[in-house]
Amino acid sequence: MLKKGVFLFLVLFVTMFVASCSKMSKKENSSQNFVMPSDKLKVLSTTTIIDDLVAKIGKEHIVHTSLITGQLDPHSYELVKGDDDKISNADVLIYNGLGLEHGASLKYQLENAENSYAISDSMQADEAFIFVDGQVDPHIWMDLSLLAKAVIPIGKILAKYDPQHEKQYMQNARELEKSMLALDKHIEASLEKIPKESCYLVTSHDAFYYFTRRYLAKESERSSDEWRKRCRAPEGLAPDGQMSPKDIGAIVEYALSYGVQVVFTESNVNQDALRKVVKIIKQKGSLADLSREPLYGDTMGEVGSGAEGYLKMMKYNSRIIVEHLCKNHEGSLL
Ligand code: FE
């Protein structure tokens, strides 16, 4: 029995090792392809979300990759070995802006490159952006109708550097914009299923303000600041700060006042703060638990997660929120 067990363990280990090597190899190939000589337009994005939009607009006419991969935190990303090569090989560099990429080494490159473009520059600040404690919230991708405003401008940027394929870029951009606006309406309708008394979202960090304003709040709340009461997080706009007992206490108080029974973990954020929140709520005699599955706030999911690709990520997040908050309303814990 022992030998059989050891054999099965070895088979499992080898399978996981080969799968891991294969995944790593694909990532390396993607980066290597980018720095190899090519006649195609080379587009480097900071995040995988922007890279996904660029890929759908550029299709076969471009070579593309992103600097910040996997579940790395885009807020505090600093350049690593190999990034300089990617940047110097890029014809165009596209980033989010609004202070998302605030790691000093990356910020310096973005601000000083003549071929860098922030997608947030294509949006009207007064109507679009959310401010938290005087700081602009960079998580614009959480509202499909808002990020859709960046799609045609991305098409124009690609066309500026590669006029030969302008027609295809603009056609692809228009199709992507249409898909994003259709999904925006679909998610809006899906989230209307959640009773408004359950529409209170507690997440790890402040990544879901745009999502809340667009999809969780009542129409009447959007024109004022009333919608803000519908989401809270113990960590701020960037999940890289230290939390005080006061921060945790504020979330517990919020959860108890609005009857929040589930708090949503995020794929790339440590769960310690939310575990403390749940523990204290339970000590106070109320129901609380972590979400069964994490939300994707700052990053897309890995292949097989159901959240790979920007549109899939938005669908996934909406499904998880509907499932959990609807059960919450029925009074059953997950
Ligand atoms: Fe974030």
mmCIF file of N, CA and C in Angstrom, residues 47-173:
data_model
loop_
_atom_site.group_PDB
_atom_site.id
_atom_site.type_symbol
_atom_site.label_atom_id
_atom_site.label_comp_id
_atom_site.label_asym_id
_atom_site.label_seq_id
_atom_site.Cartn_x
_atom_site.Cartn_y
_atom_site.Cartn_z
ATOM 1 N N THR A 47 -0.745 46.340 -17.627
ATOM 2 C CA THR A 47 -1.519 45.264 -16.993
ATOM 3 C C THR A 47 -2.043 44.272 -18.035
ATOM 4 N N THR A 48 -2.417 43.092 -17.536
ATOM 5 C CA THR A 48 -2.972 42.079 -18.439
ATOM 6 C C THR A 48 -4.360 42.485 -18.935
ATOM 7 N N ILE A 49 -5.062 43.297 -18.147
ATOM 8 C CA ILE A 49 -6.396 43.753 -18.574
ATOM 9 C C ILE A 49 -6.269 44.645 -19.811
ATOM 10 N N ILE A 50 -5.348 45.594 -19.770
ATOM 11 C CA ILE A 50 -5.137 46.459 -20.935
ATOM 12 C C ILE A 50 -4.595 45.630 -22.107
ATOM 13 N N ASP A 51 -3.691 44.711 -21.803
ATOM 14 C CA ASP A 51 -3.116 43.854 -22.861
ATOM 15 C C ASP A 51 -4.215 43.045 -23.556
ATOM 16 N N ASP A 52 -5.227 42.616 -22.787
ATOM 17 C CA ASP A 52 -6.326 41.841 -23.368
ATOM 18 C C ASP A 52 -7.125 42.690 -24.368
ATOM 19 N N LEU A 53 -7.361 43.951 -24.011
ATOM 20 C CA LEU A 53 -8.069 44.853 -24.941
ATOM 21 C C LEU A 53 -7.218 45.076 -26.195
ATOM 22 N N VAL A 54 -5.924 45.334 -25.978
ATOM 23 C CA VAL A 54 -5.006 45.595 -27.098
ATOM 24 C C VAL A 54 -4.974 44.397 -28.044
ATOM 25 N N ALA A 55 -4.927 43.179 -27.466
ATOM 26 C CA ALA A 55 -4.877 41.956 -28.286
ATOM 27 C C ALA A 55 -6.126 41.823 -29.154
ATOM 28 N N LYS A 56 -7.286 42.197 -28.586
ATOM 29 C CA LYS A 56 -8.546 42.072 -29.334
ATOM 30 C C LYS A 56 -8.661 43.125 -30.425
ATOM 31 N N ILE A 57 -7.952 44.223 -30.267
ATOM 32 C CA ILE A 57 -7.998 45.291 -31.286
ATOM 33 C C ILE A 57 -6.904 45.073 -32.351
ATOM 34 N N GLY A 58 -5.737 44.651 -31.887
ATOM 35 C CA GLY A 58 -4.609 44.487 -32.825
ATOM 36 C C GLY A 58 -4.624 43.165 -33.567
ATOM 37 N N LYS A 59 -5.193 42.138 -32.889
ATOM 38 C CA LYS A 59 -5.252 40.777 -33.448
ATOM 39 C C LYS A 59 -3.938 40.362 -34.105
ATOM 40 N N GLU A 60 -4.009 39.809 -35.324
ATOM 41 C CA GLU A 60 -2.809 39.211 -35.950
ATOM 42 C C GLU A 60 -1.786 40.240 -36.440
ATOM 43 N N HIS A 61 -2.159 41.516 -36.362
ATOM 44 C CA HIS A 61 -1.263 42.538 -36.917
ATOM 45 C C HIS A 61 -0.230 43.046 -35.922
ATOM 46 N N ILE A 62 -0.338 42.615 -34.651
ATOM 47 C CA ILE A 62 0.610 43.142 -33.651
ATOM 48 C C ILE A 62 1.284 42.009 -32.872
ATOM 49 N N VAL A 63 2.374 42.383 -32.209
ATOM 50 C CA VAL A 63 2.971 41.526 -31.180
ATOM 51 C C VAL A 63 2.722 42.276 -29.875
ATOM 52 N N HIS A 64 2.247 41.576 -28.853
ATOM 53 C CA HIS A 64 1.868 42.287 -27.622
ATOM 54 C C HIS A 64 2.240 41.484 -26.392
ATOM 55 N N THR A 65 2.429 42.193 -25.295
ATOM 56 C CA THR A 65 2.612 41.535 -24.000
ATOM 57 C C THR A 65 2.378 42.569 -22.907
ATOM 58 N N SER A 66 2.423 42.099 -21.642
ATOM 59 C CA SER A 66 2.247 43.035 -20.523
ATOM 60 C C SER A 66 3.420 42.909 -19.563
ATOM 61 N N LEU A 67 3.654 43.995 -18.814
ATOM 62 C CA LEU A 67 4.744 43.978 -17.832
ATOM 63 C C LEU A 67 4.321 43.255 -16.557
ATOM 64 N N ILE A 68 3.097 43.523 -16.095
ATOM 65 C CA ILE A 68 2.640 43.007 -14.795
ATOM 66 C C ILE A 68 1.777 41.775 -15.050
ATOM 67 N N THR A 69 2.296 40.626 -14.727
ATOM 68 C CA THR A 69 1.594 39.384 -15.078
ATOM 69 C C THR A 69 1.062 38.675 -13.835
ATOM 70 N N GLY A 70 0.300 37.607 -14.076
ATOM 71 C CA GLY A 70 -0.192 36.764 -12.974
ATOM 72 C C GLY A 70 -0.978 37.561 -11.952
ATOM 73 N N GLN A 71 -0.749 37.262 -10.692
ATOM 74 C CA GLN A 71 -1.505 37.910 -9.616
ATOM 75 C C GLN A 71 -0.692 39.019 -8.932
ATOM 76 N N LEU A 72 0.298 39.560 -9.655
ATOM 77 C CA LEU A 72 1.116 40.633 -9.070
ATOM 78 C C LEU A 72 0.286 41.905 -8.881
ATOM 79 N N ASP A 73 0.599 42.632 -7.829
ATOM 80 C CA ASP A 73 -0.118 43.866 -7.512
ATOM 81 C C ASP A 73 0.329 44.988 -8.459
ATOM 82 N N PRO A 74 -0.587 45.517 -9.280
ATOM 83 C CA PRO A 74 -0.182 46.558 -10.234
ATOM 84 C C PRO A 74 0.132 47.893 -9.561
ATOM 85 N N HIS A 75 -0.429 48.111 -8.362
ATOM 86 C CA HIS A 75 -0.231 49.407 -7.691
ATOM 87 C C HIS A 75 1.231 49.657 -7.349
ATOM 88 N N SER A 76 1.909 48.615 -6.885
ATOM 89 C CA SER A 76 3.258 48.844 -6.346
ATOM 90 C C SER A 76 4.337 48.164 -7.195
ATOM 91 N N TYR A 77 3.989 47.789 -8.430
ATOM 92 C CA TYR A 77 4.935 47.050 -9.265
ATOM 93 C C TYR A 77 6.181 47.886 -9.585
ATOM 94 N N GLU A 78 7.331 47.274 -9.367
ATOM 95 C CA GLU A 78 8.611 47.895 -9.739
ATOM 96 C C GLU A 78 9.218 47.072 -10.872
ATOM 97 N N LEU A 79 9.942 47.719 -11.750
ATOM 98 C CA LEU A 79 10.537 47.018 -12.889
ATOM 99 C C LEU A 79 11.487 45.928 -12.425
ATOM 100 N N VAL A 80 11.479 44.786 -13.122
ATOM 101 C CA VAL A 80 12.372 43.670 -12.799
ATOM 102 C C VAL A 80 13.248 43.391 -14.022
ATOM 103 N N LYS A 81 14.183 42.454 -13.837
ATOM 104 C CA LYS A 81 15.098 42.095 -14.924
ATOM 105 C C LYS A 81 14.299 41.702 -16.176
ATOM 106 N N GLY A 82 14.646 42.238 -17.290
ATOM 107 C CA GLY A 82 13.945 41.908 -18.538
ATOM 108 C C GLY A 82 12.941 42.970 -18.949
ATOM 109 N N ASP A 83 12.427 43.741 -17.979
ATOM 110 C CA ASP A 83 11.425 44.761 -18.306
ATOM 111 C C ASP A 83 12.013 45.878 -19.179
ATOM 112 N N ASP A 84 13.263 46.252 -18.896
ATOM 113 C CA ASP A 84 13.899 47.309 -19.702
ATOM 114 C C ASP A 84 13.965 46.903 -21.180
ATOM 115 N N ASP A 85 14.241 45.609 -21.425
ATOM 116 C CA ASP A 85 14.295 45.105 -22.805
ATOM 117 C C ASP A 85 12.934 45.238 -23.474
ATOM 118 N N LYS A 86 11.893 44.865 -22.710
ATOM 119 C CA LYS A 86 10.534 44.962 -23.280
ATOM 120 C C LYS A 86 10.214 46.419 -23.602
ATOM 121 N N ILE A 87 10.530 47.313 -22.677
ATOM 122 C CA ILE A 87 10.213 48.736 -22.884
ATOM 123 C C ILE A 87 10.978 49.296 -24.084
ATOM 124 N N SER A 88 12.267 48.937 -24.189
ATOM 125 C CA SER A 88 13.041 49.502 -25.307
ATOM 126 C C SER A 88 12.636 48.880 -26.648
ATOM 127 N N ASN A 89 12.021 47.690 -26.615
ATOM 128 C CA ASN A 89 11.557 47.044 -27.852
ATOM 129 C C ASN A 89 10.158 47.488 -28.278
ATOM 130 N N ALA A 90 9.430 48.156 -27.373
ATOM 131 C CA ALA A 90 8.032 48.502 -27.658
ATOM 132 C C ALA A 90 7.925 49.709 -28.581
ATOM 133 N N ASP A 91 7.061 49.595 -29.595
ATOM 134 C CA ASP A 91 6.748 50.772 -30.412
ATOM 135 C C ASP A 91 5.790 51.677 -29.648
ATOM 136 N N VAL A 92 4.888 51.043 -28.889
ATOM 137 C CA VAL A 92 3.883 51.779 -28.121
ATOM 138 C C VAL A 92 3.782 51.166 -26.728
ATOM 139 N N LEU A 93 3.595 52.036 -25.737
ATOM 140 C CA LEU A 93 3.459 51.602 -24.346
ATOM 141 C C LEU A 93 2.122 52.143 -23.839
ATOM 142 N N ILE A 94 1.224 51.253 -23.420
ATOM 143 C CA ILE A 94 -0.110 51.698 -22.994
ATOM 144 C C ILE A 94 -0.315 51.351 -21.518
ATOM 145 N N TYR A 95 -0.784 52.337 -20.760
ATOM 146 C CA TYR A 95 -0.964 52.118 -19.320
ATOM 147 C C TYR A 95 -2.283 52.700 -18.846
ATOM 148 N N ASN A 96 -2.633 52.367 -17.593
ATOM 149 C CA ASN A 96 -3.915 52.790 -17.040
ATOM 150 C C ASN A 96 -3.919 54.273 -16.681
ATOM 151 N N GLY A 97 -2.878 54.695 -15.915
ATOM 152 C CA GLY A 97 -2.855 56.068 -15.422
ATOM 153 C C GLY A 97 -3.655 56.207 -14.142
ATOM 154 N N LEU A 98 -3.945 57.456 -13.741
ATOM 155 C CA LEU A 98 -4.665 57.765 -12.493
ATOM 156 C C LEU A 98 -3.920 57.253 -11.266
ATOM 157 N N GLY A 99 -2.603 57.113 -11.397
ATOM 158 C CA GLY A 99 -1.807 56.695 -10.242
ATOM 159 C C GLY A 99 -1.805 55.206 -9.991
ATOM 160 N N LEU A 100 -2.405 54.404 -10.895
ATOM 161 C CA LEU A 100 -2.380 52.948 -10.662
ATOM 162 C C LEU A 100 -0.941 52.453 -10.591
ATOM 163 N N GLU A 101 -0.174 52.782 -11.624
ATOM 164 C CA GLU A 101 1.201 52.286 -11.697
ATOM 165 C C GLU A 101 2.103 53.266 -10.943
ATOM 166 N N HIS A 102 2.081 53.187 -9.596
ATOM 167 C CA HIS A 102 2.848 54.180 -8.841
ATOM 168 C C HIS A 102 4.179 53.662 -8.288
ATOM 169 N N GLY A 103 4.578 52.429 -8.641
ATOM 170 C CA GLY A 103 5.930 51.963 -8.299
ATOM 171 C C GLY A 103 6.928 52.917 -8.970
ATOM 172 N N ALA A 104 7.899 53.424 -8.212
ATOM 173 C CA ALA A 104 8.748 54.526 -8.693
ATOM 174 C C ALA A 104 9.438 54.247 -10.031
ATOM 175 N N SER A 105 10.013 53.047 -10.199
ATOM 176 C CA SER A 105 10.776 52.769 -11.417
ATOM 177 C C SER A 105 9.862 52.713 -12.647
ATOM 178 N N LEU A 106 8.674 52.128 -12.485
ATOM 179 C CA LEU A 106 7.730 52.037 -13.608
ATOM 180 C C LEU A 106 7.145 53.422 -13.909
ATOM 181 N N LYS A 107 6.778 54.131 -12.852
ATOM 182 C CA LYS A 107 6.197 55.474 -13.017
ATOM 183 C C LYS A 107 7.161 56.379 -13.796
ATOM 184 N N TYR A 108 8.438 56.299 -13.471
ATOM 185 C CA TYR A 108 9.438 57.125 -14.139
ATOM 186 C C TYR A 108 9.449 56.832 -15.645
ATOM 187 N N GLN A 109 9.453 55.536 -15.994
ATOM 188 C CA GLN A 109 9.465 55.143 -17.417
ATOM 189 C C GLN A 109 8.220 55.658 -18.138
ATOM 190 N N LEU A 110 7.059 55.480 -17.494
ATOM 191 C CA LEU A 110 5.795 55.870 -18.132
ATOM 192 C C LEU A 110 5.725 57.376 -18.357
ATOM 193 N N GLU A 111 6.234 58.120 -17.393
ATOM 194 C CA GLU A 111 6.147 59.582 -17.490
ATOM 195 C C GLU A 111 7.176 60.168 -18.452
ATOM 196 N N ASN A 112 8.240 59.416 -18.718
ATOM 197 C CA ASN A 112 9.312 59.968 -19.553
ATOM 198 C C ASN A 112 9.388 59.393 -20.966
ATOM 199 N N ALA A 113 8.603 58.362 -21.265
ATOM 200 C CA ALA A 113 8.635 57.783 -22.610
ATOM 201 C C ALA A 113 7.743 58.608 -23.544
ATOM 202 N N GLU A 114 8.228 58.861 -24.751
ATOM 203 C CA GLU A 114 7.434 59.654 -25.703
ATOM 204 C C GLU A 114 6.345 58.822 -26.364
ATOM 205 N N ASN A 115 6.477 57.502 -26.267
ATOM 206 C CA ASN A 115 5.498 56.612 -26.921
ATOM 207 C C ASN A 115 4.553 55.972 -25.916
ATOM 208 N N SER A 116 4.345 56.601 -24.730
ATOM 209 C CA SER A 116 3.441 56.016 -23.734
ATOM 210 C C SER A 116 2.108 56.762 -23.707
ATOM 211 N N TYR A 117 1.024 56.008 -23.517
ATOM 212 C CA TYR A 117 -0.331 56.571 -23.533
ATOM 213 C C TYR A 117 -1.134 56.015 -22.369
ATOM 214 N N ALA A 118 -1.799 56.889 -21.618
ATOM 215 C CA ALA A 118 -2.665 56.446 -20.516
ATOM 216 C C ALA A 118 -4.091 56.331 -21.037
ATOM 217 N N ILE A 119 -4.727 55.176 -20.833
ATOM 218 C CA ILE A 119 -6.095 55.008 -21.353
ATOM 219 C C ILE A 119 -7.071 55.942 -20.630
ATOM 220 N N SER A 120 -6.752 56.317 -19.396
ATOM 221 C CA SER A 120 -7.655 57.202 -18.639
ATOM 222 C C SER A 120 -7.704 58.608 -19.239
ATOM 223 N N ASP A 121 -6.716 58.954 -20.077
ATOM 224 C CA ASP A 121 -6.719 60.277 -20.715
ATOM 225 C C ASP A 121 -7.891 60.433 -21.679
ATOM 226 N N SER A 122 -8.467 59.282 -22.112
ATOM 227 C CA SER A 122 -9.562 59.362 -23.085
ATOM 228 C C SER A 122 -10.929 59.494 -22.411
ATOM 229 N N MET A 123 -10.947 59.651 -21.099
ATOM 230 C CA MET A 123 -12.234 59.756 -20.387
ATOM 231 C C MET A 123 -12.407 61.162 -19.824
ATOM 232 N N GLN A 124 -13.635 61.595 -19.716
ATOM 233 C CA GLN A 124 -13.933 62.915 -19.167
ATOM 234 C C GLN A 124 -13.882 62.843 -17.644
ATOM 235 N N ALA A 125 -12.891 63.480 -17.057
ATOM 236 C CA ALA A 125 -12.656 63.364 -15.617
ATOM 237 C C ALA A 125 -13.873 63.759 -14.781
ATOM 238 N N ASP A 126 -14.526 64.860 -15.155
ATOM 239 C CA ASP A 126 -15.578 65.370 -14.281
ATOM 240 C C ASP A 126 -16.750 64.407 -14.144
ATOM 241 N N GLU A 127 -17.063 63.669 -15.209
ATOM 242 C CA GLU A 127 -18.218 62.777 -15.125
ATOM 243 C C GLU A 127 -17.842 61.360 -14.701
ATOM 244 N N ALA A 128 -16.573 60.996 -14.887
ATOM 245 C CA ALA A 128 -16.236 59.592 -14.760
ATOM 246 C C ALA A 128 -15.552 59.183 -13.468
ATOM 247 N N PHE A 129 -14.614 59.971 -13.049
ATOM 248 C CA PHE A 129 -13.722 59.468 -12.005
ATOM 249 C C PHE A 129 -14.277 59.600 -10.594
ATOM 250 N N ILE A 130 -13.890 58.615 -9.784
ATOM 251 C CA ILE A 130 -14.297 58.585 -8.383
ATOM 252 C C ILE A 130 -13.086 59.007 -7.551
ATOM 253 N N PHE A 131 -13.344 59.806 -6.529
ATOM 254 C CA PHE A 131 -12.258 60.204 -5.624
ATOM 255 C C PHE A 131 -12.514 59.611 -4.246
ATOM 256 N N VAL A 132 -11.436 59.103 -3.638
ATOM 257 C CA VAL A 132 -11.537 58.539 -2.295
ATOM 258 C C VAL A 132 -10.535 59.281 -1.418
ATOM 259 N N ASP A 133 -11.046 59.974 -0.414
ATOM 260 C CA ASP A 133 -10.194 60.789 0.466
ATOM 261 C C ASP A 133 -9.277 61.707 -0.350
ATOM 262 N N GLY A 134 -9.813 62.326 -1.376
ATOM 263 C CA GLY A 134 -9.062 63.276 -2.185
ATOM 264 C C GLY A 134 -8.155 62.649 -3.233
ATOM 265 N N GLN A 135 -8.132 61.329 -3.283
ATOM 266 C CA GLN A 135 -7.240 60.641 -4.231
ATOM 267 C C GLN A 135 -8.087 59.981 -5.313
ATOM 268 N N VAL A 136 -7.673 60.128 -6.586
ATOM 269 C CA VAL A 136 -8.462 59.536 -7.664
ATOM 270 C C VAL A 136 -8.335 58.002 -7.627
ATOM 271 N N ASP A 137 -9.480 57.337 -7.824
ATOM 272 C CA ASP A 137 -9.528 55.872 -7.792
ATOM 273 C C ASP A 137 -9.156 55.359 -9.193
ATOM 274 N N PRO A 138 -8.101 54.543 -9.309
ATOM 275 C CA PRO A 138 -7.670 54.111 -10.652
ATOM 276 C C PRO A 138 -8.418 52.898 -11.219
ATOM 277 N N HIS A 139 -9.338 52.265 -10.438
ATOM 278 C CA HIS A 139 -9.928 50.976 -10.860
ATOM 279 C C HIS A 139 -11.044 51.153 -11.887
ATOM 280 N N ILE A 140 -10.766 51.898 -12.959
ATOM 281 C CA ILE A 140 -11.795 52.229 -13.956
ATOM 282 C C ILE A 140 -12.316 51.016 -14.711
ATOM 283 N N TRP A 141 -11.538 49.917 -14.761
ATOM 284 C CA TRP A 141 -11.956 48.725 -15.503
ATOM 285 C C TRP A 141 -13.138 48.019 -14.861
ATOM 286 N N MET A 142 -13.495 48.395 -13.634
ATOM 287 C CA MET A 142 -14.603 47.734 -12.950
ATOM 288 C C MET A 142 -15.974 48.205 -13.445
ATOM 289 N N ASP A 143 -15.986 49.195 -14.331
ATOM 290 C CA ASP A 143 -17.231 49.667 -14.957
ATOM 291 C C ASP A 143 -17.020 49.513 -16.469
ATOM 292 N N LEU A 144 -17.705 48.516 -17.044
ATOM 293 C CA LEU A 144 -17.522 48.241 -18.478
ATOM 294 C C LEU A 144 -17.873 49.443 -19.345
ATOM 295 N N SER A 145 -18.909 50.174 -18.951
ATOM 296 C CA SER A 145 -19.335 51.308 -19.778
ATOM 297 C C SER A 145 -18.274 52.406 -19.766
ATOM 298 N N LEU A 146 -17.506 52.474 -18.689
ATOM 299 C CA LEU A 146 -16.431 53.470 -18.594
ATOM 300 C C LEU A 146 -15.201 53.016 -19.376
ATOM 301 N N LEU A 147 -14.786 51.774 -19.163
ATOM 302 C CA LEU A 147 -13.586 51.301 -19.876
ATOM 303 C C LEU A 147 -13.834 51.242 -21.391
ATOM 304 N N ALA A 148 -15.104 51.053 -21.783
ATOM 305 C CA ALA A 148 -15.426 51.021 -23.217
ATOM 306 C C ALA A 148 -15.020 52.325 -23.911
ATOM 307 N N LYS A 149 -14.975 53.426 -23.130
ATOM 308 C CA LYS A 149 -14.585 54.717 -23.712
ATOM 309 C C LYS A 149 -13.118 54.728 -24.154
ATOM 310 N N ALA A 150 -12.328 53.765 -23.650
ATOM 311 C CA ALA A 150 -10.900 53.736 -23.997
ATOM 312 C C ALA A 150 -10.620 52.928 -25.260
ATOM 313 N N VAL A 151 -11.620 52.183 -25.744
ATOM 314 C CA VAL A 151 -11.380 51.210 -26.808
ATOM 315 C C VAL A 151 -11.098 51.865 -28.171
ATOM 316 N N ILE A 152 -11.944 52.791 -28.581
ATOM 317 C CA ILE A 152 -11.714 53.470 -29.867
ATOM 318 C C ILE A 152 -10.383 54.249 -29.826
ATOM 319 N N PRO A 153 -10.106 54.968 -28.715
ATOM 320 C CA PRO A 153 -8.791 55.638 -28.642
ATOM 321 C C PRO A 153 -7.605 54.662 -28.755
ATOM 322 N N ILE A 154 -7.725 53.452 -28.204
ATOM 323 C CA ILE A 154 -6.623 52.482 -28.360
ATOM 324 C C ILE A 154 -6.475 52.123 -29.847
ATOM 325 N N GLY A 155 -7.608 51.926 -30.519
ATOM 326 C CA GLY A 155 -7.572 51.639 -31.961
ATOM 327 C C GLY A 155 -6.849 52.750 -32.724
ATOM 328 N N LYS A 156 -7.125 53.995 -32.332
ATOM 329 C CA LYS A 156 -6.484 55.143 -33.012
ATOM 330 C C LYS A 156 -4.984 55.180 -32.749
ATOM 331 N N ILE A 157 -4.586 54.806 -31.522
ATOM 332 C CA ILE A 157 -3.140 54.797 -31.198
ATOM 333 C C ILE A 157 -2.437 53.752 -32.080
ATOM 334 N N LEU A 158 -3.024 52.560 -32.171
ATOM 335 C CA LEU A 158 -2.407 51.512 -33.005
ATOM 336 C C LEU A 158 -2.340 51.991 -34.463
ATOM 337 N N ALA A 159 -3.408 52.632 -34.916
ATOM 338 C CA ALA A 159 -3.446 53.107 -36.307
ATOM 339 C C ALA A 159 -2.407 54.202 -36.561
ATOM 340 N N LYS A 160 -2.173 55.016 -35.532
ATOM 341 C CA LYS A 160 -1.169 56.096 -35.685
ATOM 342 C C LYS A 160 0.220 55.501 -35.955
ATOM 343 N N TYR A 161 0.535 54.415 -35.277
ATOM 344 C CA TYR A 161 1.863 53.809 -35.429
ATOM 345 C C TYR A 161 1.925 52.799 -36.573
ATOM 346 N N ASP A 162 0.748 52.338 -37.021
ATOM 347 C CA ASP A 162 0.708 51.335 -38.090
ATOM 348 C C ASP A 162 -0.483 51.646 -39.008
ATOM 349 N N PRO A 163 -0.383 52.772 -39.773
ATOM 350 C CA PRO A 163 -1.520 53.237 -40.588
ATOM 351 C C PRO A 163 -1.997 52.210 -41.610
ATOM 352 N N GLN A 164 -1.100 51.310 -42.005
ATOM 353 C CA GLN A 164 -1.453 50.298 -43.007
ATOM 354 C C GLN A 164 -2.656 49.441 -42.561
ATOM 355 N N HIS A 165 -2.791 49.235 -41.246
ATOM 356 C CA HIS A 165 -3.880 48.381 -40.750
ATOM 357 C C HIS A 165 -4.966 49.178 -40.007
ATOM 358 N N GLU A 166 -5.042 50.470 -40.305
ATOM 359 C CA GLU A 166 -5.996 51.332 -39.598
ATOM 360 C C GLU A 166 -7.436 50.795 -39.682
ATOM 361 N N LYS A 167 -7.825 50.389 -40.883
ATOM 362 C CA LYS A 167 -9.206 49.934 -41.090
ATOM 363 C C LYS A 167 -9.528 48.746 -40.159
ATOM 364 N N GLN A 168 -8.592 47.774 -40.105
ATOM 365 C CA GLN A 168 -8.823 46.603 -39.261
ATOM 366 C C GLN A 168 -8.840 46.975 -37.788
ATOM 367 N N TYR A 169 -7.909 47.836 -37.356
ATOM 368 C CA TYR A 169 -7.871 48.229 -35.942
ATOM 369 C C TYR A 169 -9.183 48.903 -35.534
ATOM 370 N N MET A 170 -9.670 49.799 -36.369
ATOM 371 C CA MET A 170 -10.879 50.539 -35.997
ATOM 372 C C MET A 170 -12.104 49.632 -36.034
ATOM 373 N N GLN A 171 -12.132 48.714 -36.993
ATOM 374 C CA GLN A 171 -13.239 47.747 -37.059
ATOM 375 C C GLN A 171 -13.233 46.856 -35.802
ATOM 376 N N ASN A 172 -12.049 46.339 -35.436
ATOM 377 C CA ASN A 172 -11.930 45.493 -34.240
ATOM 378 C C ASN A 172 -12.304 46.270 -32.980
ATOM 379 N N ALA A 173 -11.895 47.526 -32.926
ATOM 380 C CA ALA A 173 -12.199 48.366 -31.752
ATOM 381 C C ALA A 173 -13.709 48.574 -31.635
#
